[in-house]
Short mmCIF file of C-alpha atoms in Angstrom, two decimals:
data_model
loop_
_atom_site.label_atom_id
_atom_site.label_comp_id
_atom_site.label_asym_id
_atom_site.label_seq_id
_atom_site.Cartn_x
_atom_site.Cartn_y
_atom_site.Cartn_z
CA MET A 7 82.06 30.89 50.98
CA ARG A 8 78.77 29.97 49.53
CA THR A 9 75.47 31.45 48.61
CA GLU A 10 72.69 30.80 51.07
CA PRO A 11 69.80 28.68 49.80
CA ILE A 12 66.30 30.02 49.79
CA LEU A 13 64.85 29.79 53.25
CA ALA A 14 62.76 26.77 54.08
CA ALA A 15 59.13 27.09 55.03
CA ALA A 16 58.57 29.68 57.72
CA ILE A 17 58.57 28.48 61.28
CA THR A 18 55.61 30.72 62.05
CA PRO A 19 52.12 29.40 61.29
CA PRO A 20 50.69 30.40 57.90
CA THR A 21 49.26 33.93 57.97
CA ALA A 22 47.83 36.41 55.54
CA ASP A 23 51.38 37.70 55.14
CA GLY A 24 52.69 34.40 53.82
CA GLY A 25 52.76 36.00 50.39
CA VAL A 26 55.09 38.69 51.67
CA LEU A 27 57.50 36.05 52.98
CA ALA A 28 57.39 34.19 49.68
CA GLU A 29 58.08 37.41 47.80
CA ALA A 30 60.97 38.19 50.15
CA ASP A 31 62.38 34.71 49.48
CA ALA A 32 62.22 35.34 45.74
CA MET A 33 63.96 38.70 46.09
CA LEU A 34 66.71 37.24 48.26
CA ALA A 35 67.24 34.44 45.76
CA ARG A 36 67.72 37.04 43.00
CA GLY A 37 70.17 39.06 45.10
CA ARG A 38 67.76 41.92 45.75
CA ALA A 39 68.41 42.16 49.47
CA ARG A 40 67.63 45.87 49.71
CA HIS A 41 64.18 45.34 48.23
CA ALA A 42 63.59 42.37 50.54
CA GLU A 43 64.56 44.45 53.57
CA ARG A 44 62.16 47.23 52.58
CA LEU A 45 59.41 44.70 51.99
CA LEU A 46 59.94 43.02 55.36
CA ALA A 47 60.25 46.19 57.48
CA PRO A 48 56.49 46.92 57.62
CA LEU A 49 55.76 43.25 58.30
CA VAL A 50 58.03 42.96 61.35
CA GLY A 51 56.65 46.27 62.58
CA ARG A 52 53.10 45.04 62.20
CA GLU A 53 53.83 41.47 63.37
CA PRO A 54 56.85 41.56 65.69
CA GLU A 55 56.09 37.95 66.66
CA ASN A 56 56.60 36.72 63.09
CA THR A 57 59.70 34.55 63.46
CA GLY A 58 60.03 33.76 59.77
CA ALA A 59 60.05 37.45 58.87
CA TRP A 60 62.90 38.08 61.33
CA HIS A 61 64.88 35.22 59.80
CA ARG A 62 64.57 36.73 56.35
CA MET A 63 65.37 40.18 57.68
CA ALA A 64 68.57 38.76 59.19
CA ARG A 65 69.54 37.25 55.86
CA ALA A 66 68.76 40.44 53.93
CA ARG A 67 70.89 42.53 56.28
CA LEU A 68 73.74 40.04 56.12
CA ASP A 69 73.66 40.28 52.33
CA LEU A 70 73.75 44.07 52.62
CA GLY A 71 76.68 44.00 55.04
CA ASP A 72 74.59 45.51 57.84
CA LEU A 73 76.02 43.18 60.48
CA GLY A 74 74.69 45.03 63.51
CA GLY A 75 71.20 45.10 62.03
CA ALA A 76 71.49 41.44 61.06
CA LEU A 77 72.39 40.49 64.62
CA LEU A 78 69.40 42.43 65.98
CA ALA A 79 67.08 40.64 63.56
CA ALA A 80 68.62 37.25 64.33
CA GLN A 81 68.30 37.88 68.05
CA ALA A 82 64.66 38.89 67.63
CA GLY A 83 63.94 35.58 65.90
CA TRP A 84 65.93 33.66 68.50
CA HIS A 85 64.07 35.24 71.41
CA LEU A 86 60.80 34.20 69.80
CA ASP A 87 62.03 30.65 69.15
CA PRO A 88 65.15 30.00 71.26
CA TYR A 89 65.29 26.28 70.51
CA GLY A 90 64.43 26.52 66.82
CA ALA A 91 67.15 25.33 64.46
CA GLU A 92 66.44 28.13 61.98
CA SER A 93 66.68 30.80 64.66
CA LEU A 94 69.96 29.35 65.90
CA TYR A 95 71.24 29.13 62.31
CA TRP A 96 70.81 32.85 61.62
CA LEU A 97 72.11 33.80 65.04
CA SER A 98 75.24 31.78 64.27
CA GLN A 99 75.59 33.41 60.85
CA ALA A 100 75.40 36.92 62.29
CA ARG A 101 77.81 36.09 65.12
CA SER A 102 80.34 34.58 62.69
CA ARG A 103 80.32 37.62 60.43
CA LEU A 104 80.93 39.84 63.43
CA GLY A 105 83.81 37.68 64.60
CA ASP A 106 82.02 36.47 67.74
CA HIS A 107 83.20 32.93 67.15
CA ALA A 108 82.48 31.27 70.47
CA GLU A 109 78.85 32.39 70.30
CA ALA A 110 78.59 31.45 66.61
CA ILE A 111 79.91 27.93 67.21
CA ALA A 112 77.69 27.45 70.28
CA ALA A 113 74.57 28.50 68.35
CA ALA A 114 75.41 26.27 65.38
CA ALA A 115 76.14 23.31 67.66
CA ALA A 116 72.80 23.83 69.40
CA ALA A 117 71.05 23.90 66.02
CA CYS A 118 72.69 20.59 65.10
CA ARG A 119 71.44 19.06 68.34
CA GLU A 120 67.92 20.23 67.60
CA ASP A 121 67.94 18.81 64.05
CA PRO A 122 70.87 16.37 63.78
CA GLY A 123 69.87 15.10 60.35
CA ASN A 124 70.01 18.49 58.65
CA PRO A 125 73.27 18.87 56.65
CA ARG A 126 72.75 22.62 56.31
CA LEU A 127 73.18 22.99 60.07
CA HIS A 128 76.33 20.86 60.17
CA ASN A 129 77.66 22.94 57.31
CA ARG A 130 76.98 26.12 59.32
CA LEU A 131 78.87 24.68 62.28
CA ALA A 132 81.86 23.86 60.08
CA GLU A 133 81.77 27.32 58.51
CA ALA A 134 81.73 28.86 61.99
CA GLN A 135 84.73 26.75 62.96
CA LEU A 136 86.64 27.71 59.81
CA ALA A 137 85.90 31.37 60.47
CA ALA A 138 87.34 30.89 63.95
CA GLY A 139 90.50 29.24 62.62
CA LEU A 140 89.50 25.76 63.81
CA ALA A 141 90.00 23.91 60.54
CA ALA A 142 90.81 20.59 62.22
CA ASP A 143 87.54 20.69 64.17
CA ALA A 144 85.61 21.51 60.99
CA ALA A 145 87.21 18.65 59.05
CA GLU A 146 86.65 16.18 61.87
CA GLY A 147 83.04 17.22 62.33
CA LEU A 148 82.23 16.87 58.64
CA HIS A 149 84.08 13.57 58.17
CA SER A 150 81.12 11.35 59.01
CA VAL A 151 78.48 13.88 57.98
CA ALA A 152 79.90 14.09 54.46
CA ASP A 153 79.30 10.36 53.97
CA LEU A 154 75.73 10.56 55.24
CA ALA A 155 74.92 13.78 53.40
CA GLY A 156 76.91 13.19 50.24
CA TYR A 157 74.07 14.73 48.26
CA ASP A 158 74.68 18.22 49.69
CA ALA A 159 77.08 20.13 47.44
CA ASP A 160 77.48 23.06 49.83
CA LEU A 161 78.56 20.78 52.66
CA LEU A 162 81.06 18.98 50.43
CA VAL A 163 82.63 22.28 49.41
CA THR A 164 83.01 23.32 53.05
CA TYR A 165 84.50 19.92 53.80
CA GLY A 166 86.98 20.43 50.97
CA LEU A 167 87.99 23.83 52.35
CA ALA A 168 88.57 22.31 55.77
CA LEU A 169 90.62 19.44 54.34
CA PHE A 170 92.85 21.78 52.37
CA ALA A 171 93.36 23.97 55.43
CA ILE A 172 94.71 20.98 57.39
CA GLY A 173 97.13 20.02 54.61
CA ARG A 174 95.17 17.38 52.67
CA PRO A 175 94.90 18.90 49.17
CA LEU A 176 94.11 15.65 47.34
CA SER A 177 91.22 14.82 49.66
CA ALA A 178 90.08 18.42 49.40
CA ARG A 179 89.93 18.23 45.61
CA GLU A 180 88.07 14.94 45.83
CA ALA A 181 85.41 16.46 48.10
CA VAL A 182 84.96 19.47 45.83
CA GLY A 183 84.87 17.15 42.81
CA ARG A 184 81.96 15.32 44.44
CA ALA A 185 80.19 18.64 44.84
CA LEU A 186 80.65 19.40 41.14
CA ALA A 187 79.31 15.95 40.26
CA ILE A 188 76.13 16.94 42.08
CA ASP A 189 75.98 20.51 40.73
CA PHE A 190 78.35 21.11 37.82
CA GLY A 191 77.81 24.86 37.96
CA HIS A 192 78.29 25.23 41.72
CA ALA A 193 79.98 28.61 42.10
CA GLY A 194 81.47 27.80 45.49
CA ALA A 195 83.04 24.59 44.23
CA ARG A 196 84.63 26.31 41.25
CA ALA A 197 85.91 29.14 43.42
CA ALA A 198 87.38 26.57 45.81
CA LEU A 199 89.28 24.83 43.02
CA LYS A 200 90.75 28.14 41.88
CA ALA A 201 91.76 28.95 45.44
CA PHE A 202 93.38 25.51 45.78
CA ALA A 203 95.35 26.01 42.58
CA MET A 204 96.57 29.41 43.69
CA ALA A 205 97.60 28.11 47.12
CA MET A 206 99.39 25.11 45.59
CA SER A 207 101.39 27.27 43.20
CA SER A 208 103.88 27.96 45.99
CA ALA A 209 104.02 24.40 47.35
CA VAL A 210 107.04 22.43 46.16
CA ASP A 211 107.66 20.15 49.14
CA ALA A 212 106.11 19.08 52.43
CA ALA A 213 107.29 22.18 54.28
CA SER A 214 105.96 24.62 51.70
CA LEU A 215 102.70 22.64 51.50
CA ALA A 216 102.25 23.08 55.25
CA VAL A 217 102.83 26.81 54.89
CA ALA A 218 100.37 27.00 51.99
CA ALA A 219 97.75 25.12 54.00
CA ASP A 220 98.21 27.41 57.00
CA GLU A 221 97.92 30.50 54.82
CA PHE A 222 94.83 29.07 53.17
CA GLY A 223 93.22 28.38 56.55
CA GLU A 224 94.07 31.90 57.66
CA SER A 225 92.34 33.28 54.57
CA LEU A 226 89.11 31.63 55.71
CA ARG A 227 89.19 33.28 59.12
CA ILE A 228 87.01 36.25 60.00
CA HIS A 229 88.46 38.68 62.50
CA PRO A 230 86.24 41.05 64.49
CA GLY A 231 85.21 43.90 62.22
CA GLN A 232 86.51 42.20 59.08
CA GLY A 233 83.11 40.95 57.92
CA ALA A 234 81.56 44.40 57.63
CA VAL A 235 80.94 45.41 54.04
CA ARG A 236 80.15 49.00 53.18
CA ARG A 237 77.06 49.39 51.08
CA PRO A 238 75.85 52.49 49.25
CA GLY A 239 73.11 54.36 51.03
CA ALA A 240 69.91 55.81 49.69
CA GLY A 241 71.65 59.11 48.88
CA GLN A 242 74.11 57.41 46.54
CA ASP A 243 71.31 55.49 44.83
CA ALA A 244 69.39 58.74 44.35
CA LEU A 245 72.46 60.46 42.90
CA ALA A 246 72.94 57.65 40.39
CA HIS A 247 69.29 57.83 39.36
CA VAL A 248 69.33 61.62 38.94
CA ALA A 249 72.54 61.40 36.89
CA ARG A 250 71.04 58.82 34.55
CA VAL A 251 67.89 60.90 34.04
CA ALA A 252 69.96 64.05 33.44
CA LEU A 253 72.12 62.22 30.89
CA LEU A 254 69.03 61.17 28.93
CA TRP A 255 67.61 64.71 28.97
CA PHE A 256 70.86 66.29 27.81
CA LEU A 257 71.23 63.77 24.98
CA ALA A 258 67.61 64.37 24.00
CA ALA A 259 68.24 68.13 23.97
CA VAL A 260 71.26 67.71 21.66
CA ALA A 261 69.26 65.51 19.31
CA GLY A 262 66.26 67.88 19.42
CA ALA A 263 68.36 70.91 18.65
CA GLY A 264 69.96 69.14 15.71
CA ILE A 265 66.60 68.10 14.28
CA LEU A 266 65.15 71.60 14.60
CA GLU A 267 68.23 73.15 13.02
CA ALA A 268 68.13 70.64 10.15
CA ALA A 269 64.48 71.56 9.57
CA GLY A 270 65.33 75.27 9.48
CA LEU A 271 63.31 76.01 12.60
CA LEU A 272 66.26 76.89 14.81
CA VAL A 273 69.70 78.39 14.48
CA ALA A 274 71.71 77.06 17.42
CA PRO A 275 75.15 78.47 18.23
CA ALA A 276 78.02 76.04 18.55
CA SER A 277 78.37 77.04 22.21
CA LEU A 278 74.92 75.54 22.90
CA TYR A 279 75.96 72.17 21.52
CA LEU A 280 79.23 72.34 23.44
CA ALA A 281 77.40 73.09 26.70
CA LEU A 282 74.89 70.29 26.19
CA VAL A 283 77.52 67.73 25.25
CA SER A 284 79.69 68.74 28.22
CA ALA A 285 76.74 68.48 30.60
CA ALA A 286 75.86 65.06 29.18
CA GLY A 287 79.45 63.94 29.68
CA VAL A 288 79.45 65.03 33.31
CA ALA A 289 76.13 63.27 33.96
CA GLY A 290 77.44 60.14 32.26
CA CYS A 291 80.58 60.11 34.40
CA VAL A 292 78.59 60.54 37.61
CA SER A 293 76.20 57.75 36.62
CA ALA A 294 79.06 55.39 35.71
CA LEU A 295 80.98 56.08 38.92
CA ALA A 296 77.89 55.57 41.08
CA GLY A 297 77.07 52.33 39.29
CA ARG A 298 80.63 51.10 39.68
CA SER A 299 80.54 51.85 43.42
CA ARG A 300 77.38 49.81 43.82
CA ARG A 301 78.93 46.83 42.07
CA THR A 302 82.21 46.86 43.95
CA VAL A 303 81.02 47.28 47.54
#
């Protein structure tokens, strides 16, 4: 529903590895979760008590769709800091994605109690409730928070989603409009407006509006196993890399043969050109298919 913000300052005391955490934050902000995970793995192995590193590892694995690994990382951070709002936040995130809604809501509610003035935590609680199909609870919980934290665009978008899911499309648009007033390019807000428009296309009266709202609320739910996203493994990445390198070499061979033949230094049969061009075409297809798979999973 929204892109997670860069993590706040680490809960753990500053260490010599603070630079690693900052670099991991930068990678996560740029969408390079795989690189962040690889960067953090030696750190959590060397410093298993580093709570901030476990938080970032949980986020990286969530971004990669490794929900089991994300839960393990979130639990490691939670065991180190069981009352910490950040630890509870990531535990709730991992539980929600796995469809463990009771645990996700309980963890988010506990985080809100630990830091009641933090809108990010109230937003997490509402997201957990929406994922569980409890749109009315989410809307009610954000009603007063949205007034106090009207500066938080992410929270306003979640509030708008909850309002639409309980059949209040005008209020939902108003909430999302407030989010866009804060951040005109907010991707979540713009996606929400498109989703509202699509849902409303079938609403012609009160009865059909109720159906549209119910269907919209259902679309926000996460069922057990639904949140898992398959990601390409190292083997697929290696295949794509080898294919790209092979394509470049085959194209260079075609160009080299043409230059030598033009200079009178080589007489190349047509079959050689045909073989090189065919090989380049195969390598190009493999590279394109591997790249497309990475983008669509």
